[in-house]
mmCIF file of C-alpha atoms in Angstrom:
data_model
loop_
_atom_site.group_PDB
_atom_site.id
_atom_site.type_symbol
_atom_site.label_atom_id
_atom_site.label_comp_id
_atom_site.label_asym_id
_atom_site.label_seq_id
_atom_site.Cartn_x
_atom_site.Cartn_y
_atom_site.Cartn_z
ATOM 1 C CA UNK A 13 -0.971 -33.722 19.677
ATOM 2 C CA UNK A 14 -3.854 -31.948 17.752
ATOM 3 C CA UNK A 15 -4.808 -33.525 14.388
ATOM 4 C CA UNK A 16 -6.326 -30.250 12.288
ATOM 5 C CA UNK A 17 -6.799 -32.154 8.649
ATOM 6 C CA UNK A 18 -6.380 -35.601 7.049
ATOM 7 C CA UNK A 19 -2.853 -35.743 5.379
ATOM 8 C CA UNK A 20 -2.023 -32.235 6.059
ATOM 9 C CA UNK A 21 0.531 -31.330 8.933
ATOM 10 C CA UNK A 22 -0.119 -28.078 9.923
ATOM 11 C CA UNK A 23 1.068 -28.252 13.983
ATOM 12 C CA UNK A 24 3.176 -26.300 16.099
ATOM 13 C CA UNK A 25 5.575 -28.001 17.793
ATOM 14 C CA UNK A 26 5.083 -32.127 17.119
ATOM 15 C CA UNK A 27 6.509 -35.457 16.918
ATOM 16 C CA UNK A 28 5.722 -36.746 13.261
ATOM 17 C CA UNK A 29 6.207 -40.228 12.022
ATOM 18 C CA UNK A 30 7.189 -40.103 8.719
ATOM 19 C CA UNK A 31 6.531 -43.351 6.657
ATOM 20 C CA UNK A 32 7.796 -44.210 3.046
ATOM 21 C CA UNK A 33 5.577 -45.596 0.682
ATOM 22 C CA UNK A 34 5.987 -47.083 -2.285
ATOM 23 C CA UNK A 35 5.829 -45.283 -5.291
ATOM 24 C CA UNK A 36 2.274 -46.379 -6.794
ATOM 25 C CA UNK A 37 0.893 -45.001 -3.700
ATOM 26 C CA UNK A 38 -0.323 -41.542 -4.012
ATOM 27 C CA UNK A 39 -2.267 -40.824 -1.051
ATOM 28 C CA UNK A 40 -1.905 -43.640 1.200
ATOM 29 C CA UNK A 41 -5.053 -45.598 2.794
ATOM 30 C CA UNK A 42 -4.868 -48.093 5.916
ATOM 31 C CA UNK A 43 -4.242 -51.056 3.445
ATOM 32 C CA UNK A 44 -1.037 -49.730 2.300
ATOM 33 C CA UNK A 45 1.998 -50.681 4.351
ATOM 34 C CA UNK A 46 4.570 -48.594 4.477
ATOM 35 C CA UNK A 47 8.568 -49.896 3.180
ATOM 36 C CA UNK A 48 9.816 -48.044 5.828
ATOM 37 C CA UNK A 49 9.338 -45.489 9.084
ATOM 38 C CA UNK A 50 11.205 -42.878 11.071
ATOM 39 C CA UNK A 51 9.931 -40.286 14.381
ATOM 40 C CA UNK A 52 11.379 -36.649 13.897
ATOM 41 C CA UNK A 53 10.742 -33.507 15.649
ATOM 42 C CA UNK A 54 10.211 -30.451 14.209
ATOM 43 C CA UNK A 55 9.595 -26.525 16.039
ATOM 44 C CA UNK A 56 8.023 -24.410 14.225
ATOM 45 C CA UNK A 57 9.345 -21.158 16.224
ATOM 46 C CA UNK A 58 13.022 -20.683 17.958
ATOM 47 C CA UNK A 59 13.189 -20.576 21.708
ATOM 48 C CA UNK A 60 12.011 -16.899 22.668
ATOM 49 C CA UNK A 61 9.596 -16.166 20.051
ATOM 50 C CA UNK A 62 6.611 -14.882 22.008
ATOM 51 C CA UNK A 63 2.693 -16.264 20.896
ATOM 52 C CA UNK A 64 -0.129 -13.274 21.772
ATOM 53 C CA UNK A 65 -3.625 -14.038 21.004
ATOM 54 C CA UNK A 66 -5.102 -11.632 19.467
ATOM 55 C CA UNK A 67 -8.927 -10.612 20.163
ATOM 56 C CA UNK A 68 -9.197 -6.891 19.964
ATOM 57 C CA UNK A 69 -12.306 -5.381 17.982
ATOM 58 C CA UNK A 70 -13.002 -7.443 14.751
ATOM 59 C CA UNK A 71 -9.745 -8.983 14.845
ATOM 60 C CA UNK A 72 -8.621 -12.742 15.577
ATOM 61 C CA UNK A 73 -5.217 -14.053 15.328
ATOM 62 C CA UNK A 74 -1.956 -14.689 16.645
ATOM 63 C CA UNK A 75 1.020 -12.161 17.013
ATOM 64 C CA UNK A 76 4.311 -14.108 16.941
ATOM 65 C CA UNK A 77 7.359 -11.237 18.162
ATOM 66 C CA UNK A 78 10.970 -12.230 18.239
ATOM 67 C CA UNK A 79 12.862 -11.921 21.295
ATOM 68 C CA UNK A 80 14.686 -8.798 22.223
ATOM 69 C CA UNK A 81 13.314 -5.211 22.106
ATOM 70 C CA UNK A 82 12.595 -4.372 18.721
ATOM 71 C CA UNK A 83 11.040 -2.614 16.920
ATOM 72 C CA UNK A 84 10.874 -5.236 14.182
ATOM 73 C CA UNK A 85 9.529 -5.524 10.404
ATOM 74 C CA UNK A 86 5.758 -6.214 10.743
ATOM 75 C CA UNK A 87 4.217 -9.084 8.499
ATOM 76 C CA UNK A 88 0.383 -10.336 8.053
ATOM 77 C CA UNK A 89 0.227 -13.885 7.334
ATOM 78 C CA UNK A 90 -2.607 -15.247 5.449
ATOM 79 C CA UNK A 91 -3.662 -18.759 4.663
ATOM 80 C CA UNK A 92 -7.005 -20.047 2.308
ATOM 81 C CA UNK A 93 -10.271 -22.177 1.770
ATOM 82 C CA UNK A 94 -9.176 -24.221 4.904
ATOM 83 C CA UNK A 95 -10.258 -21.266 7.190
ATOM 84 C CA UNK A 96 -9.288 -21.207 10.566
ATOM 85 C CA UNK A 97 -6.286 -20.418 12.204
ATOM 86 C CA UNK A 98 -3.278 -21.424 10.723
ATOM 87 C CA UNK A 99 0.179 -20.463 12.656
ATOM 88 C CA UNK A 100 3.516 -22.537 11.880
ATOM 89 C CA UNK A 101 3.983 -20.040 8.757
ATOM 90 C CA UNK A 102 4.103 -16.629 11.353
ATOM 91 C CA UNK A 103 6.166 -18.856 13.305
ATOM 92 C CA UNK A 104 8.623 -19.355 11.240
ATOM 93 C CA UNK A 105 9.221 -16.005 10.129
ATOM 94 C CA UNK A 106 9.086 -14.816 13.665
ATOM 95 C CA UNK A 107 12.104 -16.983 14.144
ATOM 96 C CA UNK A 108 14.027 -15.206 11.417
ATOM 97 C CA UNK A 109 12.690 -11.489 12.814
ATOM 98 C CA UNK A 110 9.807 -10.591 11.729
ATOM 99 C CA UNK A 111 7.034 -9.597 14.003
ATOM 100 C CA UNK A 112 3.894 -11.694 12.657
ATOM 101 C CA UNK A 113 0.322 -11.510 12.728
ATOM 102 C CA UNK A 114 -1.283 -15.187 11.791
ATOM 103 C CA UNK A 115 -5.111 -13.692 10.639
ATOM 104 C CA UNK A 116 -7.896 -15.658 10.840
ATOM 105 C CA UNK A 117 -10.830 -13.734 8.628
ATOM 106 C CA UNK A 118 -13.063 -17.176 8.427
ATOM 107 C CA UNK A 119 -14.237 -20.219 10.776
ATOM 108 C CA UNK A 120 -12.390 -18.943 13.625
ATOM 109 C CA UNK A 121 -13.394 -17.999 17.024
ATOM 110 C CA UNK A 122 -16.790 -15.645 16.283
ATOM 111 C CA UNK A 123 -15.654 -14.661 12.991
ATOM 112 C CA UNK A 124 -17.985 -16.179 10.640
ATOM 113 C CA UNK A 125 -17.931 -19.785 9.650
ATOM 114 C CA UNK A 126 -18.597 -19.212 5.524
ATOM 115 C CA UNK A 127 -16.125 -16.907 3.554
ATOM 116 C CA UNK A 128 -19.414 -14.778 1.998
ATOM 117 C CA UNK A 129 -17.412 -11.167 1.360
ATOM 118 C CA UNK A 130 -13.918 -9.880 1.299
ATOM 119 C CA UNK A 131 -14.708 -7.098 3.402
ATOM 120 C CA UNK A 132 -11.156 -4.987 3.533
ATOM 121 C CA UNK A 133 -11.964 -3.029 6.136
ATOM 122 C CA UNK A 134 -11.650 -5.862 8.522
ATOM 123 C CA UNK A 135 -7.557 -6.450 6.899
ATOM 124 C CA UNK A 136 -7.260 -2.319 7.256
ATOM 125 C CA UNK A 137 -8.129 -2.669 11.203
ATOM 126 C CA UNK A 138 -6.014 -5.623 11.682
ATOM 127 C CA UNK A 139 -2.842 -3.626 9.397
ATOM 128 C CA UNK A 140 -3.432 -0.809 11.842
ATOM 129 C CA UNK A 141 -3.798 -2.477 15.021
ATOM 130 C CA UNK A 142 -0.032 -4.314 14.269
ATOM 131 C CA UNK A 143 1.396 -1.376 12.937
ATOM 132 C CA UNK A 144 0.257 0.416 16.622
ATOM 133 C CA UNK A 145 2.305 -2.285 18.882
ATOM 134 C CA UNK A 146 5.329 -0.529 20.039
ATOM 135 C CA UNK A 147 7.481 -3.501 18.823
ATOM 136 C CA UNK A 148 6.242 -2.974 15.303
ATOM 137 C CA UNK A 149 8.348 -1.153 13.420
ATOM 138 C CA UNK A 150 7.005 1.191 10.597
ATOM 139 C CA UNK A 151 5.193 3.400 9.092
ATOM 140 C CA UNK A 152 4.690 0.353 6.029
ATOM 141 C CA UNK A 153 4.595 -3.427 6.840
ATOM 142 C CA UNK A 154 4.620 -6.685 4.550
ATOM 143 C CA UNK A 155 1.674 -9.424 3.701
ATOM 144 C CA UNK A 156 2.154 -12.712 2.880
ATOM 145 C CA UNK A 157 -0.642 -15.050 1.355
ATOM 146 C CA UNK A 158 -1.335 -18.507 0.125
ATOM 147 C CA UNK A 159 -4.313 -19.461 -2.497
ATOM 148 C CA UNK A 160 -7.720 -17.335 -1.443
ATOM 149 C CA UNK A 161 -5.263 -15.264 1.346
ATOM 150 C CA UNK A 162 -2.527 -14.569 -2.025
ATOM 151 C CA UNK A 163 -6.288 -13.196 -3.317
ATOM 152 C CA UNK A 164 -6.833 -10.904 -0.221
ATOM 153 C CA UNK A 165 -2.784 -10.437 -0.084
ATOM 154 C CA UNK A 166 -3.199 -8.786 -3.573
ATOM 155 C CA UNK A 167 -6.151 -7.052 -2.796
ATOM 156 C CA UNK A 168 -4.603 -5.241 0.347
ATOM 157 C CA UNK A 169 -1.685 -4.258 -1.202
ATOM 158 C CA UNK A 170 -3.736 -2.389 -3.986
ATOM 159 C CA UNK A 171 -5.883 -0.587 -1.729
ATOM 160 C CA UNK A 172 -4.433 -0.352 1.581
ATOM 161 C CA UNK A 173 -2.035 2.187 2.012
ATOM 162 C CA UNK A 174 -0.005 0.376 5.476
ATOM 163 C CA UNK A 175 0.995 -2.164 3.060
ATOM 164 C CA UNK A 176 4.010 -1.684 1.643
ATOM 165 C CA UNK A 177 5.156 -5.275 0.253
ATOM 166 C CA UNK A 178 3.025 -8.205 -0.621
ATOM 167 C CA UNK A 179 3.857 -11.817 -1.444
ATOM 168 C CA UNK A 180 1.138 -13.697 -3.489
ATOM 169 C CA UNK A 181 1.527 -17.306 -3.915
ATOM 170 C CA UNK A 182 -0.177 -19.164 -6.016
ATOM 171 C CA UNK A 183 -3.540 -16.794 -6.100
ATOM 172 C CA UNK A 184 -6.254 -15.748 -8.264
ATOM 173 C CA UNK A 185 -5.984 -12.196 -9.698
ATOM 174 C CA UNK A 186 -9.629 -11.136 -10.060
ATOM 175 C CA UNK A 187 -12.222 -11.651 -7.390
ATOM 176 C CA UNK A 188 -13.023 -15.204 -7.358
ATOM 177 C CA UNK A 189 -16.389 -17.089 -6.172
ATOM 178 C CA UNK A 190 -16.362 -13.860 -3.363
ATOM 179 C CA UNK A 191 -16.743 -10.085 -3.945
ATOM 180 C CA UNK A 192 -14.755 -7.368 -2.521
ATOM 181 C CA UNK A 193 -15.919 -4.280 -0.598
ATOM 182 C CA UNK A 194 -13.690 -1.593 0.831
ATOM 183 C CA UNK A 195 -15.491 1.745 2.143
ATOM 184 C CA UNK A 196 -17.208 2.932 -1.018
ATOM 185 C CA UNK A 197 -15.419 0.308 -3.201
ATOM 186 C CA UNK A 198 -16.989 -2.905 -4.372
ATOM 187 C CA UNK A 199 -15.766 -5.366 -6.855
ATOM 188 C CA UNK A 200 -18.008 -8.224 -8.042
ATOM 189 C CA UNK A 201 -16.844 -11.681 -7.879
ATOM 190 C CA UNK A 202 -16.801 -13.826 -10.860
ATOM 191 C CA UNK A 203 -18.338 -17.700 -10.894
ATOM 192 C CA UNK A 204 -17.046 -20.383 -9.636
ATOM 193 C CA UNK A 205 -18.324 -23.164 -11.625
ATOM 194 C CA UNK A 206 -18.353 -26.595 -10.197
ATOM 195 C CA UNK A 207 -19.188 -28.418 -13.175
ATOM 196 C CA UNK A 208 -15.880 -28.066 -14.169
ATOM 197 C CA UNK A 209 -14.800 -29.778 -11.611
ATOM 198 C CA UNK A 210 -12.098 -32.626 -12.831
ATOM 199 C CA UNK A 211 -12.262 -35.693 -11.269
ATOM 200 C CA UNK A 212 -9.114 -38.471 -12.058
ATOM 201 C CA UNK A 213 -9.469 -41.955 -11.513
ATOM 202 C CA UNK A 214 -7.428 -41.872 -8.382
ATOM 203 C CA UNK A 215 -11.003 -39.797 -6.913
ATOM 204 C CA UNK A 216 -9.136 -36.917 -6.353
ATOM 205 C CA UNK A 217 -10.835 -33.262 -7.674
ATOM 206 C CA UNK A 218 -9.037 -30.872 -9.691
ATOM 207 C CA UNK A 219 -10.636 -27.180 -9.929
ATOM 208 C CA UNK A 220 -7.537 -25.830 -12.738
ATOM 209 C CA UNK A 221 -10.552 -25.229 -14.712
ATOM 210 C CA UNK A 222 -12.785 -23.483 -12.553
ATOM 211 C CA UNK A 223 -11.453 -20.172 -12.857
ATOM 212 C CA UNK A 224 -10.466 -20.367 -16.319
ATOM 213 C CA UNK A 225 -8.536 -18.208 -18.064
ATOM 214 C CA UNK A 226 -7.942 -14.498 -16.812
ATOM 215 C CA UNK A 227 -8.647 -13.200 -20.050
ATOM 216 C CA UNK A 228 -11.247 -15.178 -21.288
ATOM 217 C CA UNK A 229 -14.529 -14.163 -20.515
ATOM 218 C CA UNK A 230 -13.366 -12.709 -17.539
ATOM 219 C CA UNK A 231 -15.640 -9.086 -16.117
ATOM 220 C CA UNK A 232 -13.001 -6.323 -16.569
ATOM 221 C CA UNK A 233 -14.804 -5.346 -13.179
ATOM 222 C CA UNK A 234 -13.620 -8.492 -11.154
ATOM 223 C CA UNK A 235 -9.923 -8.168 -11.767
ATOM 224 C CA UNK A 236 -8.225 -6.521 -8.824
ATOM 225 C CA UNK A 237 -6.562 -3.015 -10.307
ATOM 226 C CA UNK A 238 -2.748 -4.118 -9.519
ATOM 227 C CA UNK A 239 -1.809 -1.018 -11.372
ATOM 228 C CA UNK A 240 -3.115 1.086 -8.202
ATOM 229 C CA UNK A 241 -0.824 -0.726 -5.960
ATOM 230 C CA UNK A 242 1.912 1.638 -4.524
ATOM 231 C CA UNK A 243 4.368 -1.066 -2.870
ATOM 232 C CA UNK A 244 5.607 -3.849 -3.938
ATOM 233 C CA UNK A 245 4.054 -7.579 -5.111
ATOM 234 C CA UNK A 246 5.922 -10.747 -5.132
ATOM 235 C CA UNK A 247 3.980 -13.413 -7.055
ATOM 236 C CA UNK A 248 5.473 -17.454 -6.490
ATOM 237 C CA UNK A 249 3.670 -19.503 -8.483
ATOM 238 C CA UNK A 250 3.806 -23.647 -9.164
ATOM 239 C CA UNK A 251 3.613 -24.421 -12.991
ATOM 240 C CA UNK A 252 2.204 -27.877 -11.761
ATOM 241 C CA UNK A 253 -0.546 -26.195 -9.660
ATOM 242 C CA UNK A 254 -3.945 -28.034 -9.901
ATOM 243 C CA UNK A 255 -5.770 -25.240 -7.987
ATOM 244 C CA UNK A 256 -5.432 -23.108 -10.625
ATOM 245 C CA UNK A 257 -3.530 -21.682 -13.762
ATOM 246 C CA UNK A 258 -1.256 -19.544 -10.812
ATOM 247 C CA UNK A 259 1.461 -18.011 -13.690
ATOM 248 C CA UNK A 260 -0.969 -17.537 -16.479
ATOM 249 C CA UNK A 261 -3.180 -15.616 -13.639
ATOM 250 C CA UNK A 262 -0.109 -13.796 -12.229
ATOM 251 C CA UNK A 263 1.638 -12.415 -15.325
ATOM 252 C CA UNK A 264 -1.874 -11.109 -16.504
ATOM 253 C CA UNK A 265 -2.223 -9.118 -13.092
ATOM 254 C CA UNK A 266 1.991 -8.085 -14.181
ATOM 255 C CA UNK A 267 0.886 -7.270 -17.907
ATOM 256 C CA UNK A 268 -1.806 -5.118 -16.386
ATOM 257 C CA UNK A 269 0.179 -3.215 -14.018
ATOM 258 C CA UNK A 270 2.906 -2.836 -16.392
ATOM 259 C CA UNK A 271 0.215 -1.336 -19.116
ATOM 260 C CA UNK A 272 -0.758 1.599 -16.613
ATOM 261 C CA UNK A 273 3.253 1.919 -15.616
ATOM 262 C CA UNK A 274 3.629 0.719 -12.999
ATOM 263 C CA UNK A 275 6.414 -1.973 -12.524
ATOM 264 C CA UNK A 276 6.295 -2.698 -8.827
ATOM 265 C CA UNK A 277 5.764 -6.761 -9.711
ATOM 266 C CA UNK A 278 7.941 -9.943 -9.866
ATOM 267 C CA UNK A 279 7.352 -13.451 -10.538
ATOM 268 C CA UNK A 280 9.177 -16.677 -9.176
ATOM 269 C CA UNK A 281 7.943 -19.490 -11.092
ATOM 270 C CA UNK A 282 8.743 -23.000 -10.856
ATOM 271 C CA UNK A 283 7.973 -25.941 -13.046
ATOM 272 C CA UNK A 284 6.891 -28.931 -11.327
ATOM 273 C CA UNK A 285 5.567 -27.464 -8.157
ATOM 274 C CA UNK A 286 2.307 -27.469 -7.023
ATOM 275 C CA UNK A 287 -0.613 -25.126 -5.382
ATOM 276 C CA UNK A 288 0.871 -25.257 -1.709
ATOM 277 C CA UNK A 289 4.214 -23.596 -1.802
ATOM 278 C CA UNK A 290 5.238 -23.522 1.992
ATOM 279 C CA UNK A 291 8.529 -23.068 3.790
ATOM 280 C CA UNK A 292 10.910 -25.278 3.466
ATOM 281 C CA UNK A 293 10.411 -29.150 5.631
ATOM 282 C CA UNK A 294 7.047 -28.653 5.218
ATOM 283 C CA UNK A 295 5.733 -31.683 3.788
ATOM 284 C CA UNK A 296 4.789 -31.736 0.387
ATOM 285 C CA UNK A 297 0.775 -31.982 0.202
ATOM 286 C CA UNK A 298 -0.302 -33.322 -3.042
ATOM 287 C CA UNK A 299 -3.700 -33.651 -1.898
ATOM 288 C CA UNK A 300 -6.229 -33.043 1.089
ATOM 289 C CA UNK A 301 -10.028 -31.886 1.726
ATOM 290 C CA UNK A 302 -11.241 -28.239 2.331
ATOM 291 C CA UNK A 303 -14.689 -27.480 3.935
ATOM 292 C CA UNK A 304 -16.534 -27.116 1.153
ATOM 293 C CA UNK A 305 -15.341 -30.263 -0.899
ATOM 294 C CA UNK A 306 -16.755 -34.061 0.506
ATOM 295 C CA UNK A 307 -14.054 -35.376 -1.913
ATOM 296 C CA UNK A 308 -10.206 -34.528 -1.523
ATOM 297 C CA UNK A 309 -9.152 -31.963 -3.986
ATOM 298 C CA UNK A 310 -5.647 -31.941 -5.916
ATOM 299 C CA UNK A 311 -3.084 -29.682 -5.729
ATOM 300 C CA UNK A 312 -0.874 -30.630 -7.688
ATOM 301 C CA UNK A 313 3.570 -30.761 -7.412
ATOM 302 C CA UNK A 314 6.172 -33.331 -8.473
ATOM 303 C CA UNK A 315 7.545 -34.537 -5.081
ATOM 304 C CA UNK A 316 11.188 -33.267 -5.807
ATOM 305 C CA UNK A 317 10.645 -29.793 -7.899
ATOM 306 C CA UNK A 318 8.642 -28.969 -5.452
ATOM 307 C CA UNK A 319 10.452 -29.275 -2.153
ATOM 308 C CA UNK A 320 13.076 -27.471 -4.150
ATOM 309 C CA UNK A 321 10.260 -24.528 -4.896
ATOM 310 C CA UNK A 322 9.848 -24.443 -1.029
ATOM 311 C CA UNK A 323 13.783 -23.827 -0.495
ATOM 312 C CA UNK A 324 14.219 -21.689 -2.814
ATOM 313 C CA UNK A 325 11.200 -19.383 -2.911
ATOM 314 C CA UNK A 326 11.626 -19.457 1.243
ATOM 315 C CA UNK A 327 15.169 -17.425 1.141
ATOM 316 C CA UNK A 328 13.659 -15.135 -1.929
ATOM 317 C CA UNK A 329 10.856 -13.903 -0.025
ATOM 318 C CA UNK A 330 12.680 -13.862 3.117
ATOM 319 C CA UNK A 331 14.810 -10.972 0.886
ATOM 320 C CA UNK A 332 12.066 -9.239 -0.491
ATOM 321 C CA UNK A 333 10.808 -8.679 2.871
ATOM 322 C CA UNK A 334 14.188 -7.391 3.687
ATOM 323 C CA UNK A 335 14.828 -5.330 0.682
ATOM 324 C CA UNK A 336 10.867 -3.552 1.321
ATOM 325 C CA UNK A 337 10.927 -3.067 5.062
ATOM 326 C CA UNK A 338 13.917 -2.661 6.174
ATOM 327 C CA UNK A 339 16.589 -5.283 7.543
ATOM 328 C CA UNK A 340 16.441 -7.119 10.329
ATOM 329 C CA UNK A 341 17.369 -5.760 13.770
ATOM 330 C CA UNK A 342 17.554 -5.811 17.712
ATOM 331 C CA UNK A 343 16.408 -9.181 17.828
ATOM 332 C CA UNK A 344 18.870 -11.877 19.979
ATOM 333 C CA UNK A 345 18.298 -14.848 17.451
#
């Protein structure tokens, strides 16, 4: 078994032990003993579901087909700050027949170890290299993003024209501690100020106040112009998120695509969830450390509302994929 980060289960196909904790315990140490244990095991893809690593030009990743001859819906999965590669996500929705590219665009491979640019050319070579595999189907294809990726999911569905349907969960809506530069476009980034930085007495950080408000203060120049976007955008947000203020931040990007007419956007929003929204049975991560933090940083999510967020949001954007690409076909799950 591979351990990738403290308290965060991000694996392919495991053996967990899953221990209960009293409820005082928030993110349990070695001197906490658990009230109870149980061993489960979870797959993260149904039998047939082919894994490709990818290496082709710039691009680094995983595709993930279904079984059967296709040609299926194509997806680009995209996680955040943790960097890397992160896979049980494209997985998943390979499973339910989707052909899936898990991107790496940080710390991966020879890709560089600091996120210093959004450079969307690199997501336009990696759009057009899925949308060329004869199992693909086309001519559009989805993206799907969590936290800096809902950022870049936002981002590519605004400017590149392969994309066709975007899910953004829990994202920023303006360029954020990063610039953007596509061909002759470049957007500036705004701050990201670390003396805002919230730390509560259980040691945990808190950035909700980092980014601020979208309106306040905010370069007109940093927001990413939604209203340009010709397919579709999903946003899911958690109105417990401790990343950030995800629904103030989403219907701001809606308000401003709705001002130039263009009503291509929809929100799911759900009280008491937090920052990481994932599929369903994944386990809900209230807190854990990212590469740039020495102290764990708080994401936020009441344990209940939001594994219901994760149900529920699951089989909505599982039918906004359908509804924007097409339904699902020629695959033998």
């Amino acid at each position: 078994m591979e351990k990738w980060m403290w308290h965060r289960l991000l694996l392919w196909e495991v053996t967990i032990q899953i221990s209960l904790f009293d409820s005082t315990v928030i993110v349990p140490l070695p001197m906490h003993e658990p009230l109870a244990t149980c061993t489960v095991e979870r797959w993260y893809a149904a039998p047939g579901v082919e894994r490709i690593s990818i290496k082709c030009g710039r691009v680094r990743g995983a595709l993930f087909l279904p079984p059967g001859p296709g040609p299926f819906p194509g997806l680009i999965d995209l996680f955040g700050g943790a960097g890397g590669l992160i896979e049980f996500r494209a997985g998943l929705l390979a499973s339910k027949g989707f052909a899936v590219l898990a991107l790496a665009f940080f710390a991966y491979d020879d890709l560089p170890q600091t996120l210093e640019v959004i450079d969307l050319e690199y997501f336009e070579e990696a759009s057009r290299l899925l949308l060329k595999n004869p199992k693909v189907r086309g001519p559009g294809l989805g993206v799907i993003g969590l936290s800096k990726g809902a950022e870049i999911a936002l981002a590519m569905s605004t400017f590149l024209k392969e994309v066709v349907a975007s899910v953004s969960i829990n994202g920023p809506t303006r360029m954020t501690g990063t610039s953007l530069h596509f061909h002759d476009v470049r957007i500036p980034e705004t701050s990201y100020p670390s003396e805002k930085v919230v730390i509560n007495e259980m040691g945990l950080a808190s950035t909700f106040y980092c980014l601020g408000h979208p309106l306040d203060q905010a370069p007109e120049v940093s927001a990413i112009p939604v209203e340009k976007a010709q397919g579709h955008i999903l946003f899911v947000v958690g109105e417990a998120d401790q990343s950030l203020n995800s629904k103030v931040f989403a219907e701001a990007a809606m308000a401003r695509a709705k001002k130039h007419g263009n009503n291509n956007c929809s929100l799911l929003s759900y009280p008491g969830a937090g920052h990481l929204i994932e599929p369903p049975g994944s386990p809900v991560c209230y807190a854990y450390p990212l590469r740039f933090s020495l102290i764990p940083i708080q994401w936020g999510g009441e344990m209940k509302p939001h594994a219901k967020a994760q149900e529920h949001s699951w089989n909505e954007i599982l039918n906004f994929f359908k509804l924007h690409l097409g339904p699902l076909q020629n695959s033998s799950l």
